[in-house]
Amino acid sequence: MGSLEEWSDAMVPSDSSSSIKVFPNLRDLTISDLPKLAVLPDMENLTSLKELEIQECGSLACIRNLNSLASLESLHLYSCPALLDASLDMENLRELIISGCDKLNPSLSNNLEKFTSLERLEIRSHDPGCWPIMVLHRLANLRSLTLGGFSDILDLDHFPWPHSITNLVSLETLRLYGWPKITSLPDQIQHISTLTSLEIWEFEGLEVLPEWMGSLRNLRELWIGDCSNLRQLPSAEAMRHLTNLNELRIYNCPLLAKRCIKGSGAEWPKIAHIPLVVIDFNKV
């Protein structure tokens, strides 16, 4: 692991000719807490770099020559609100996590479909209108997808989701973060037959989980958190269809937790057969 603060002497000032001139064998680089950094130095010499993480760089507007990092497999961008351009066009990238970089989203929308090797994608954004969701169905190798992170001022009453997801044939893990105005989950999820893990967080307007969840026959793990008004699981019949479900975790969902009390809760008969049930960190 490397930190840019530790290597400041190895860099020239961040002008048009700047570059990171040493560490050609570096495999993992973290750049963090540099509020005045506006342009990241060129990194063409980092030919062995596999993982790059950039976080808490509030003035960073541009990352040059990322496409020259042919060996890069993992890119994490956190809390860089001024970032406009990262020159993202890396066919070998396997993992992309972006959170708190809303200005970058339009550029990402135009390039994401080129990431043919992408296996994990996480986008946390306050502006879902800029999400690259319309190209998700082109990411045939995607195994893990996380979407969400909205601000409370949005007037959306539904979760934005692409109409076509037929090519998500490898997706195993789906993690969604909602917001208070949403009262339902995207119906399209029921068609992702490959899902083995589903996490639902911060859907405060959701009261009942949909009946179609019973069609997720390969589901092994179901996590539900911070859904303060959720009180009911799908029907007992739908839950019985989840024959592979062996783990149910419920966190900070007081109404549902009360109804899942072992032996006496109204929802308990629906989940009694599940090998591992955890409610608020307590195994039931």
mmCIF file of C-alpha atoms in Angstrom:
data_model
loop_
_atom_site.group_PDB
_atom_site.id
_atom_site.type_symbol
_atom_site.label_atom_id
_atom_site.label_comp_id
_atom_site.label_asym_id
_atom_site.label_seq_id
_atom_site.Cartn_x
_atom_site.Cartn_y
_atom_site.Cartn_z
ATOM 1 C CA MET A 1 0.000 0.000 0.000
ATOM 2 C CA GLY A 2 1.341 3.434 -0.892
ATOM 3 C CA SER A 3 0.242 6.889 0.167
ATOM 4 C CA LEU A 4 0.825 9.992 -1.927
ATOM 5 C CA GLU A 5 1.560 12.037 1.182
ATOM 6 C CA GLU A 6 4.506 9.745 1.951
ATOM 7 C CA TRP A 7 5.932 10.142 -1.518
ATOM 8 C CA SER A 8 5.552 13.871 -2.093
ATOM 9 C CA ASP A 9 9.291 14.211 -2.775
ATOM 10 C CA ALA A 10 8.947 11.783 -5.683
ATOM 11 C CA MET A 11 6.523 14.073 -7.490
ATOM 12 C CA VAL A 12 6.933 17.313 -9.345
ATOM 13 C CA PRO A 13 4.253 20.022 -8.867
ATOM 14 C CA SER A 14 0.879 19.161 -10.382
ATOM 15 C CA ASP A 15 1.123 21.240 -13.554
ATOM 16 C CA SER A 16 0.797 20.107 -17.151
ATOM 17 C CA SER A 17 4.133 18.257 -17.091
ATOM 18 C CA SER A 18 3.865 16.590 -13.715
ATOM 19 C CA SER A 19 4.191 12.856 -13.223
ATOM 20 C CA ILE A 20 4.859 10.211 -10.624
ATOM 21 C CA LYS A 21 8.364 9.273 -11.684
ATOM 22 C CA VAL A 22 9.278 6.394 -9.418
ATOM 23 C CA PHE A 23 7.889 3.106 -8.088
ATOM 24 C CA PRO A 24 7.492 1.303 -11.453
ATOM 25 C CA ASN A 25 6.760 -1.935 -9.567
ATOM 26 C CA LEU A 26 4.050 -0.429 -7.379
ATOM 27 C CA ARG A 27 0.878 -2.547 -7.342
ATOM 28 C CA ASP A 28 -1.387 -0.687 -4.894
ATOM 29 C CA LEU A 29 -1.704 3.107 -4.535
ATOM 30 C CA THR A 30 -3.957 5.140 -2.218
ATOM 31 C CA ILE A 31 -4.233 8.920 -2.561
ATOM 32 C CA SER A 32 -6.246 10.555 0.215
ATOM 33 C CA ASP A 33 -6.970 13.789 2.077
ATOM 34 C CA LEU A 34 -5.345 16.227 -0.345
ATOM 35 C CA PRO A 35 -7.950 19.030 -0.460
ATOM 36 C CA LYS A 36 -5.850 21.372 -2.652
ATOM 37 C CA LEU A 37 -4.874 18.826 -5.301
ATOM 38 C CA ALA A 38 -6.594 19.913 -8.551
ATOM 39 C CA VAL A 39 -4.994 17.627 -11.148
ATOM 40 C CA LEU A 40 -3.496 14.243 -10.465
ATOM 41 C CA PRO A 41 0.029 13.831 -11.897
ATOM 42 C CA ASP A 42 0.541 11.539 -14.849
ATOM 43 C CA MET A 43 0.994 7.917 -13.838
ATOM 44 C CA GLU A 44 2.264 6.379 -17.063
ATOM 45 C CA ASN A 45 5.329 5.002 -15.263
ATOM 46 C CA LEU A 46 3.215 2.902 -12.893
ATOM 47 C CA THR A 47 3.107 -0.012 -15.293
ATOM 48 C CA SER A 48 2.515 -2.631 -12.576
ATOM 49 C CA LEU A 49 -0.325 -0.840 -10.766
ATOM 50 C CA LYS A 50 -3.264 -3.146 -10.015
ATOM 51 C CA GLU A 51 -5.313 -1.130 -7.516
ATOM 52 C CA LEU A 52 -5.834 2.637 -7.328
ATOM 53 C CA GLU A 53 -7.891 4.404 -4.645
ATOM 54 C CA ILE A 54 -8.473 8.159 -4.554
ATOM 55 C CA GLN A 55 -10.497 9.687 -1.722
ATOM 56 C CA GLU A 56 -11.262 12.983 0.006
ATOM 57 C CA CYS A 57 -9.643 15.169 -2.664
ATOM 58 C CA GLY A 58 -12.213 17.952 -2.807
ATOM 59 C CA SER A 59 -10.520 20.071 -5.520
ATOM 60 C CA LEU A 60 -9.526 17.227 -7.824
ATOM 61 C CA ALA A 61 -11.076 17.897 -11.245
ATOM 62 C CA CYS A 62 -9.091 15.705 -13.604
ATOM 63 C CA ILE A 63 -7.190 12.425 -13.589
ATOM 64 C CA ARG A 64 -4.912 12.181 -16.599
ATOM 65 C CA ASN A 65 -3.782 9.128 -18.518
ATOM 66 C CA LEU A 66 -5.651 6.493 -16.543
ATOM 67 C CA ASN A 67 -5.940 4.636 -19.820
ATOM 68 C CA SER A 68 -2.160 4.196 -19.813
ATOM 69 C CA LEU A 69 -2.466 1.954 -16.738
ATOM 70 C CA ALA A 70 -2.957 -1.213 -18.725
ATOM 71 C CA SER A 71 -2.506 -3.438 -15.670
ATOM 72 C CA LEU A 72 -5.108 -1.633 -13.516
ATOM 73 C CA GLU A 73 -7.843 -3.981 -12.289
ATOM 74 C CA SER A 74 -9.450 -2.042 -9.434
ATOM 75 C CA LEU A 75 -10.376 1.664 -9.250
ATOM 76 C CA HIS A 76 -12.013 3.282 -6.199
ATOM 77 C CA LEU A 77 -13.050 6.954 -6.213
ATOM 78 C CA TYR A 78 -14.510 8.381 -2.998
ATOM 79 C CA SER A 79 -15.646 11.901 -2.085
ATOM 80 C CA CYS A 80 -14.136 13.855 -4.968
ATOM 81 C CA PRO A 81 -17.069 16.208 -5.698
ATOM 82 C CA ALA A 82 -15.189 18.360 -8.242
ATOM 83 C CA LEU A 83 -14.025 15.433 -10.376
ATOM 84 C CA LEU A 84 -15.211 15.910 -13.972
ATOM 85 C CA ASP A 85 -12.925 13.757 -16.075
ATOM 86 C CA ALA A 86 -11.114 10.544 -15.300
ATOM 87 C CA SER A 87 -10.528 9.424 -18.905
ATOM 88 C CA LEU A 88 -12.214 6.129 -18.111
ATOM 89 C CA ASP A 89 -11.759 3.673 -20.962
ATOM 90 C CA MET A 90 -10.094 0.619 -19.459
ATOM 91 C CA GLU A 91 -11.092 -2.717 -20.909
ATOM 92 C CA ASN A 92 -9.193 -4.723 -18.283
ATOM 93 C CA LEU A 93 -10.825 -3.093 -15.250
ATOM 94 C CA ARG A 94 -12.570 -5.662 -13.063
ATOM 95 C CA GLU A 95 -13.741 -3.508 -10.147
ATOM 96 C CA LEU A 96 -15.079 0.065 -10.196
ATOM 97 C CA ILE A 97 -16.386 1.840 -7.089
ATOM 98 C CA ILE A 98 -17.512 5.468 -7.266
ATOM 99 C CA SER A 99 -19.054 7.338 -4.340
ATOM 100 C CA GLY A 100 -19.550 11.068 -3.872
ATOM 101 C CA CYS A 101 -18.263 12.001 -7.337
ATOM 102 C CA ASP A 102 -21.522 13.143 -8.931
ATOM 103 C CA LYS A 103 -19.982 15.355 -11.623
ATOM 104 C CA LEU A 104 -18.172 12.352 -13.031
ATOM 105 C CA ASN A 105 -21.353 10.419 -13.788
ATOM 106 C CA PRO A 106 -22.130 11.864 -17.260
ATOM 107 C CA SER A 107 -18.644 10.940 -18.455
ATOM 108 C CA LEU A 108 -19.047 7.512 -16.910
ATOM 109 C CA SER A 109 -22.337 6.977 -18.752
ATOM 110 C CA ASN A 110 -20.556 7.392 -22.080
ATOM 111 C CA ASN A 111 -17.750 4.962 -21.289
ATOM 112 C CA LEU A 112 -19.080 2.257 -18.983
ATOM 113 C CA GLU A 113 -20.195 -0.044 -21.768
ATOM 114 C CA LYS A 114 -16.551 -0.349 -22.839
ATOM 115 C CA PHE A 115 -15.636 -2.042 -19.551
ATOM 116 C CA THR A 116 -16.202 -5.514 -20.916
ATOM 117 C CA SER A 117 -14.244 -7.225 -18.109
ATOM 118 C CA LEU A 118 -16.029 -5.454 -15.238
ATOM 119 C CA GLU A 119 -17.122 -7.866 -12.490
ATOM 120 C CA ARG A 120 -17.954 -5.468 -9.643
ATOM 121 C CA LEU A 121 -19.626 -2.065 -9.988
ATOM 122 C CA GLU A 122 -20.646 0.249 -7.154
ATOM 123 C CA ILE A 123 -22.093 3.703 -7.765
ATOM 124 C CA ARG A 124 -23.290 5.825 -4.857
ATOM 125 C CA SER A 125 -24.664 9.103 -6.180
ATOM 126 C CA HIS A 126 -26.930 11.979 -5.144
ATOM 127 C CA ASP A 127 -28.012 12.384 -8.765
ATOM 128 C CA PRO A 128 -29.583 9.220 -10.225
ATOM 129 C CA GLY A 129 -30.380 11.108 -13.415
ATOM 130 C CA CYS A 130 -26.714 10.794 -14.312
ATOM 131 C CA TRP A 131 -26.413 7.112 -13.505
ATOM 132 C CA PRO A 132 -25.118 4.928 -16.339
ATOM 133 C CA ILE A 133 -27.985 2.497 -15.746
ATOM 134 C CA MET A 134 -29.043 2.290 -19.361
ATOM 135 C CA VAL A 135 -25.849 0.428 -20.289
ATOM 136 C CA LEU A 136 -25.846 -2.021 -17.386
ATOM 137 C CA HIS A 137 -27.306 -4.752 -19.553
ATOM 138 C CA ARG A 138 -24.146 -4.653 -21.684
ATOM 139 C CA LEU A 139 -21.913 -5.691 -18.780
ATOM 140 C CA ALA A 140 -22.211 -9.412 -19.332
ATOM 141 C CA ASN A 141 -19.464 -10.311 -16.836
ATOM 142 C CA LEU A 142 -20.872 -8.265 -13.947
ATOM 143 C CA ARG A 143 -21.103 -10.321 -10.753
ATOM 144 C CA SER A 144 -21.730 -7.664 -8.100
ATOM 145 C CA LEU A 145 -23.757 -4.447 -8.410
ATOM 146 C CA THR A 146 -24.387 -1.717 -5.815
ATOM 147 C CA LEU A 147 -26.573 1.318 -6.547
ATOM 148 C CA GLY A 148 -27.915 4.089 -4.340
ATOM 149 C CA GLY A 149 -26.935 6.899 -2.032
ATOM 150 C CA PHE A 150 -29.548 9.514 -2.803
ATOM 151 C CA SER A 151 -30.107 12.848 -1.127
ATOM 152 C CA ASP A 152 -33.374 13.423 0.707
ATOM 153 C CA ILE A 153 -34.361 16.333 -1.534
ATOM 154 C CA LEU A 154 -35.067 14.188 -4.578
ATOM 155 C CA ASP A 155 -38.664 14.025 -5.748
ATOM 156 C CA LEU A 156 -38.425 10.531 -7.240
ATOM 157 C CA ASP A 157 -40.978 7.996 -6.031
ATOM 158 C CA HIS A 158 -39.403 5.009 -7.779
ATOM 159 C CA PHE A 159 -36.003 3.412 -8.027
ATOM 160 C CA PRO A 160 -34.437 4.105 -11.457
ATOM 161 C CA TRP A 161 -33.672 0.851 -13.183
ATOM 162 C CA PRO A 162 -32.990 -0.111 -16.821
ATOM 163 C CA HIS A 163 -35.843 -1.744 -18.690
ATOM 164 C CA SER A 164 -33.575 -4.356 -20.234
ATOM 165 C CA ILE A 165 -31.413 -6.526 -17.993
ATOM 166 C CA THR A 166 -31.465 -9.699 -20.061
ATOM 167 C CA ASN A 167 -27.685 -9.792 -20.440
ATOM 168 C CA LEU A 168 -26.897 -9.681 -16.704
ATOM 169 C CA VAL A 169 -26.383 -13.411 -16.852
ATOM 170 C CA SER A 170 -23.540 -13.438 -14.311
ATOM 171 C CA LEU A 171 -24.958 -11.145 -11.618
ATOM 172 C CA GLU A 172 -24.839 -12.843 -8.214
ATOM 173 C CA THR A 173 -24.848 -9.977 -5.691
ATOM 174 C CA LEU A 174 -27.201 -6.982 -5.777
ATOM 175 C CA ARG A 175 -27.128 -4.227 -3.144
ATOM 176 C CA LEU A 176 -29.618 -1.338 -3.302
ATOM 177 C CA TYR A 177 -29.852 1.811 -1.173
ATOM 178 C CA GLY A 178 -33.205 3.574 -1.335
ATOM 179 C CA TRP A 179 -34.715 6.739 0.123
ATOM 180 C CA PRO A 180 -37.908 7.559 2.083
ATOM 181 C CA LYS A 181 -40.240 8.268 -0.868
ATOM 182 C CA ILE A 182 -39.845 4.817 -2.399
ATOM 183 C CA THR A 183 -42.597 2.360 -1.501
ATOM 184 C CA SER A 184 -41.540 -0.572 -3.700
ATOM 185 C CA LEU A 185 -38.549 -2.391 -5.125
ATOM 186 C CA PRO A 186 -37.826 -2.495 -8.873
ATOM 187 C CA ASP A 187 -39.954 -5.291 -10.341
ATOM 188 C CA GLN A 188 -37.209 -6.113 -12.845
ATOM 189 C CA ILE A 189 -35.144 -7.734 -10.097
ATOM 190 C CA GLN A 190 -37.374 -10.799 -10.223
ATOM 191 C CA HIS A 191 -35.925 -11.679 -13.623
ATOM 192 C CA ILE A 192 -32.315 -11.878 -12.377
ATOM 193 C CA SER A 193 -32.395 -15.624 -11.818
ATOM 194 C CA THR A 194 -28.669 -15.835 -11.041
ATOM 195 C CA LEU A 195 -28.882 -13.793 -7.818
ATOM 196 C CA THR A 196 -27.455 -15.525 -4.765
ATOM 197 C CA SER A 197 -27.260 -12.454 -2.504
ATOM 198 C CA LEU A 198 -29.701 -9.539 -2.200
ATOM 199 C CA GLU A 199 -29.290 -6.563 0.153
ATOM 200 C CA ILE A 200 -31.943 -3.889 0.660
ATOM 201 C CA TRP A 201 -30.986 -0.788 2.639
ATOM 202 C CA GLU A 202 -32.694 2.494 3.557
ATOM 203 C CA PHE A 203 -36.048 1.826 1.864
ATOM 204 C CA GLU A 204 -37.926 3.673 4.596
ATOM 205 C CA GLY A 205 -41.183 3.872 2.626
ATOM 206 C CA LEU A 206 -41.312 0.134 1.978
ATOM 207 C CA GLU A 207 -43.931 -1.695 4.078
ATOM 208 C CA VAL A 208 -44.195 -5.132 2.451
ATOM 209 C CA LEU A 209 -41.636 -7.120 0.489
ATOM 210 C CA PRO A 210 -42.968 -8.112 -2.949
ATOM 211 C CA GLU A 211 -44.423 -11.507 -3.695
ATOM 212 C CA TRP A 212 -42.179 -11.913 -6.721
ATOM 213 C CA MET A 213 -39.179 -12.441 -4.423
ATOM 214 C CA GLY A 214 -40.226 -16.064 -4.380
ATOM 215 C CA SER A 215 -38.969 -16.346 -7.973
ATOM 216 C CA LEU A 216 -35.359 -15.797 -6.881
ATOM 217 C CA ARG A 217 -34.824 -19.539 -6.538
ATOM 218 C CA ASN A 218 -31.005 -19.328 -6.274
ATOM 219 C CA LEU A 219 -31.038 -16.748 -3.473
ATOM 220 C CA ARG A 220 -28.854 -17.802 -0.529
ATOM 221 C CA GLU A 221 -28.521 -14.573 1.451
ATOM 222 C CA LEU A 222 -31.078 -11.851 2.135
ATOM 223 C CA TRP A 223 -30.061 -8.733 4.061
ATOM 224 C CA ILE A 224 -32.575 -6.050 5.039
ATOM 225 C CA GLY A 225 -31.468 -2.896 6.851
ATOM 226 C CA ASP A 226 -32.694 0.547 7.863
ATOM 227 C CA CYS A 227 -36.236 -0.009 6.578
ATOM 228 C CA SER A 228 -38.127 1.576 9.448
ATOM 229 C CA ASN A 229 -41.654 0.955 8.091
ATOM 230 C CA LEU A 230 -41.141 -2.545 6.754
ATOM 231 C CA ARG A 231 -43.421 -4.918 8.607
ATOM 232 C CA GLN A 232 -44.058 -7.894 6.352
ATOM 233 C CA LEU A 233 -42.122 -10.443 4.312
ATOM 234 C CA PRO A 234 -43.556 -12.075 1.178
ATOM 235 C CA SER A 235 -46.194 -14.742 1.755
ATOM 236 C CA ALA A 236 -45.310 -18.066 3.338
ATOM 237 C CA GLU A 237 -45.694 -19.701 -0.077
ATOM 238 C CA ALA A 238 -43.238 -17.314 -1.690
ATOM 239 C CA MET A 239 -40.734 -17.833 1.124
ATOM 240 C CA ARG A 240 -41.020 -21.615 0.716
ATOM 241 C CA HIS A 241 -39.948 -21.214 -2.906
ATOM 242 C CA LEU A 242 -36.622 -19.825 -1.697
ATOM 243 C CA THR A 243 -35.293 -23.308 -1.103
ATOM 244 C CA ASN A 244 -31.639 -22.231 -1.183
ATOM 245 C CA LEU A 245 -32.026 -19.371 1.294
ATOM 246 C CA ASN A 246 -29.808 -20.182 4.276
ATOM 247 C CA GLU A 247 -29.153 -16.736 5.726
ATOM 248 C CA LEU A 248 -31.526 -13.887 6.648
ATOM 249 C CA ARG A 249 -30.215 -10.750 8.349
ATOM 250 C CA ILE A 250 -32.405 -7.888 9.547
ATOM 251 C CA TYR A 251 -30.916 -4.684 10.938
ATOM 252 C CA ASN A 252 -32.686 -1.616 12.307
ATOM 253 C CA CYS A 253 -36.135 -2.612 11.056
ATOM 254 C CA PRO A 254 -38.116 -2.403 14.329
ATOM 255 C CA LEU A 255 -41.552 -3.332 12.969
ATOM 256 C CA LEU A 256 -40.310 -6.360 11.080
ATOM 257 C CA ALA A 257 -38.022 -7.424 13.910
ATOM 258 C CA LYS A 258 -40.952 -7.503 16.319
ATOM 259 C CA ARG A 259 -42.974 -9.669 13.946
ATOM 260 C CA CYS A 260 -40.038 -12.077 13.516
ATOM 261 C CA ILE A 261 -39.716 -12.974 17.206
ATOM 262 C CA LYS A 262 -38.986 -16.667 17.433
ATOM 263 C CA GLY A 263 -42.065 -18.721 18.217
ATOM 264 C CA SER A 264 -44.529 -15.861 18.665
ATOM 265 C CA GLY A 265 -44.004 -13.330 15.861
ATOM 266 C CA ALA A 266 -46.500 -13.223 12.992
ATOM 267 C CA GLU A 267 -43.685 -13.605 10.459
ATOM 268 C CA TRP A 268 -41.813 -16.332 12.320
ATOM 269 C CA PRO A 269 -43.512 -19.290 10.556
ATOM 270 C CA LYS A 270 -42.243 -17.900 7.244
ATOM 271 C CA ILE A 271 -38.601 -17.962 8.324
ATOM 272 C CA ALA A 272 -38.410 -20.783 10.876
ATOM 273 C CA HIS A 273 -36.828 -23.101 8.292
ATOM 274 C CA ILE A 274 -33.933 -20.759 7.467
ATOM 275 C CA PRO A 275 -30.702 -22.094 9.038
ATOM 276 C CA LEU A 276 -29.327 -18.694 10.063
ATOM 277 C CA VAL A 277 -31.540 -15.768 11.101
ATOM 278 C CA VAL A 278 -29.859 -12.697 12.612
ATOM 279 C CA ILE A 279 -31.824 -9.721 13.897
ATOM 280 C CA ASP A 280 -29.914 -6.655 15.073
ATOM 281 C CA PHE A 281 -26.709 -8.706 15.457
ATOM 282 C CA ASN A 282 -28.455 -11.361 17.566
ATOM 283 C CA LYS A 283 -28.802 -14.869 16.227
ATOM 284 C CA VAL A 284 -32.408 -16.017 16.561
#
